[in-house]
Amino acid sequence: MDSPSRAALLKHARAAQDRAYAPYSGFRVGAAVETDDGAVYTGVNVENASYGLSICAERVALCAAVAAGARRISAVAVVAGDAGGAPCGACRQFLAEFGDAATTVTFYDGGAPTTLTLADLLPHPFGLEASPEG
Ligand code: THU
């Protein structure tokens, strides 16, 4: 994915961030995933009064994509809080289920967008030998 497309995906994540439900932490996150056929799905963090039930924006975006029938993702963008931040460890593993080593993840780091691959972010993902959908 070229950098103009990454910028476009970041815009989707930024727009989604406004819809975050984060009344407890106040930390709003928006995420966008692009699937192998070029479709874009967004997600936001959704918190709960039972704090541990809260779910991250990246996983919500991925679930939206999977629920729509997608199975492979090529790129992800995340806009976290005011200063940015990389996806948490749980989300990296979740991304690895539907991405591959070359899947790009763009996020704000110290005020500027940066792009890493999933291989950079999660070098040894957990996997089972038999992938259910091959
Ligand atoms: N959060 C995300 O949405 N994505 C991440 O990768 C890390 C954290 C959310 C969860 C919670 O609602 C808030 O940020 C503070 O942890």
GROMACS .gro file of N, CA, C and O in nm, residues 4 7 16 21 27 37-38 45 50 53 58 73 79 100-101 110 118 121 128 131:
model
   80
    4PRO      N    1  -0.015   0.753   0.008
    4PRO     CA    2  -0.144   0.822   0.000
    4PRO      C    3  -0.259   0.735   0.048
    4PRO      O    4  -0.351   0.783   0.115
    7ALA      N    5  -0.259   0.730   0.415
    7ALA     CA    6  -0.314   0.856   0.466
    7ALA      C    7  -0.466   0.852   0.461
    7ALA      O    8  -0.534   0.899   0.554
   16ALA      N    9  -1.360   0.783   1.262
   16ALA     CA   10  -1.423   0.687   1.353
   16ALA      C   11  -1.398   0.726   1.499
   16ALA      O   12  -1.484   0.707   1.585
   21TYR      N   13  -1.666   0.508   2.227
   21TYR     CA   14  -1.743   0.509   2.352
   21TYR      C   15  -1.643   0.482   2.464
   21TYR      O   16  -1.608   0.367   2.492
   27PHE      N   17  -1.008   0.786   2.689
   27PHE     CA   18  -0.906   0.762   2.585
   27PHE      C   19  -0.978   0.707   2.462
   27PHE      O   20  -1.020   0.590   2.459
   37ASP      N   21  -0.982  -0.697  -0.081
   37ASP     CA   22  -1.056  -0.648  -0.198
   37ASP      C   23  -1.074  -0.496  -0.195
   37ASP      O   24  -1.149  -0.440  -0.274
   38GLY      N   25  -1.005  -0.430  -0.102
   38GLY     CA   26  -1.005  -0.283  -0.100
   38GLY      C   27  -1.114  -0.219  -0.017
   38GLY      O   28  -1.121  -0.097  -0.008
   45ASN      N   29  -1.312   0.205   2.019
   45ASN     CA   30  -1.314   0.133   2.146
   45ASN      C   31  -1.451   0.150   2.211
   45ASN      O   32  -1.512   0.257   2.205
   50SER      N   33  -1.826  -0.251   3.361
   50SER     CA   34  -1.740  -0.359   3.407
   50SER      C   35  -1.614  -0.349   3.322
   50SER      O   36  -1.606  -0.404   3.211
   53LEU      N   37  -1.448  -0.564   3.040
   53LEU     CA   38  -1.523  -0.604   2.921
   53LEU      C   39  -1.499  -0.511   2.803
   53LEU      O   40  -1.543  -0.539   2.691
   58GLU      N   41  -0.937  -0.163   1.737
   58GLU     CA   42  -0.884  -0.248   1.630
   58GLU      C   43  -0.965  -0.376   1.616
   58GLU      O   44  -0.995  -0.422   1.506
   73ILE      N   45  -0.679  -0.913   0.559
   73ILE     CA   46  -0.661  -0.768   0.566
   73ILE      C   47  -0.520  -0.731   0.518
   73ILE      O   48  -0.423  -0.803   0.543
   79VAL      N   49  -0.590   0.559   1.526
   79VAL     CA   50  -0.573   0.692   1.584
   79VAL      C   51  -0.612   0.680   1.732
   79VAL      O   52  -0.731   0.659   1.763
  100ASP      N   53  -0.106  -1.079   0.739
  100ASP     CA   54   0.015  -1.159   0.722
  100ASP      C   55   0.134  -1.071   0.759
  100ASP      O   56   0.117  -0.956   0.800
  101ALA      N   57   0.254  -1.125   0.741
  101ALA     CA   58   0.373  -1.052   0.786
  101ALA      C   59   0.385  -0.914   0.721
  101ALA      O   60   0.438  -0.821   0.780
  110GLY      N   61   0.463   0.976   1.861
  110GLY     CA   62   0.532   1.102   1.887
  110GLY      C   63   0.485   1.214   1.795
  110GLY      O   64   0.565   1.296   1.751
  118LEU      N   65   0.312  -0.599   1.032
  118LEU     CA   66   0.268  -0.687   1.142
  118LEU      C   67   0.386  -0.771   1.191
  118LEU      O   68   0.396  -0.800   1.311
  121LEU      N   69   0.559  -0.571   1.443
  121LEU     CA   70   0.485  -0.552   1.568
  121LEU      C   71   0.467  -0.680   1.647
  121LEU      O   72   0.457  -0.677   1.770
  128LEU      N   73  -0.215  -2.196   1.500
  128LEU     CA   74  -0.236  -2.340   1.500
  128LEU      C   75  -0.196  -2.393   1.364
  128LEU      O   76  -0.207  -2.323   1.265
  131SER      N   77  -0.511  -2.409   0.983
  131SER     CA   78  -0.596  -2.292   0.980
  131SER      C   79  -0.733  -2.335   0.928
  131SER      O   80  -0.743  -2.398   0.823
   0.00000   0.00000   0.00000
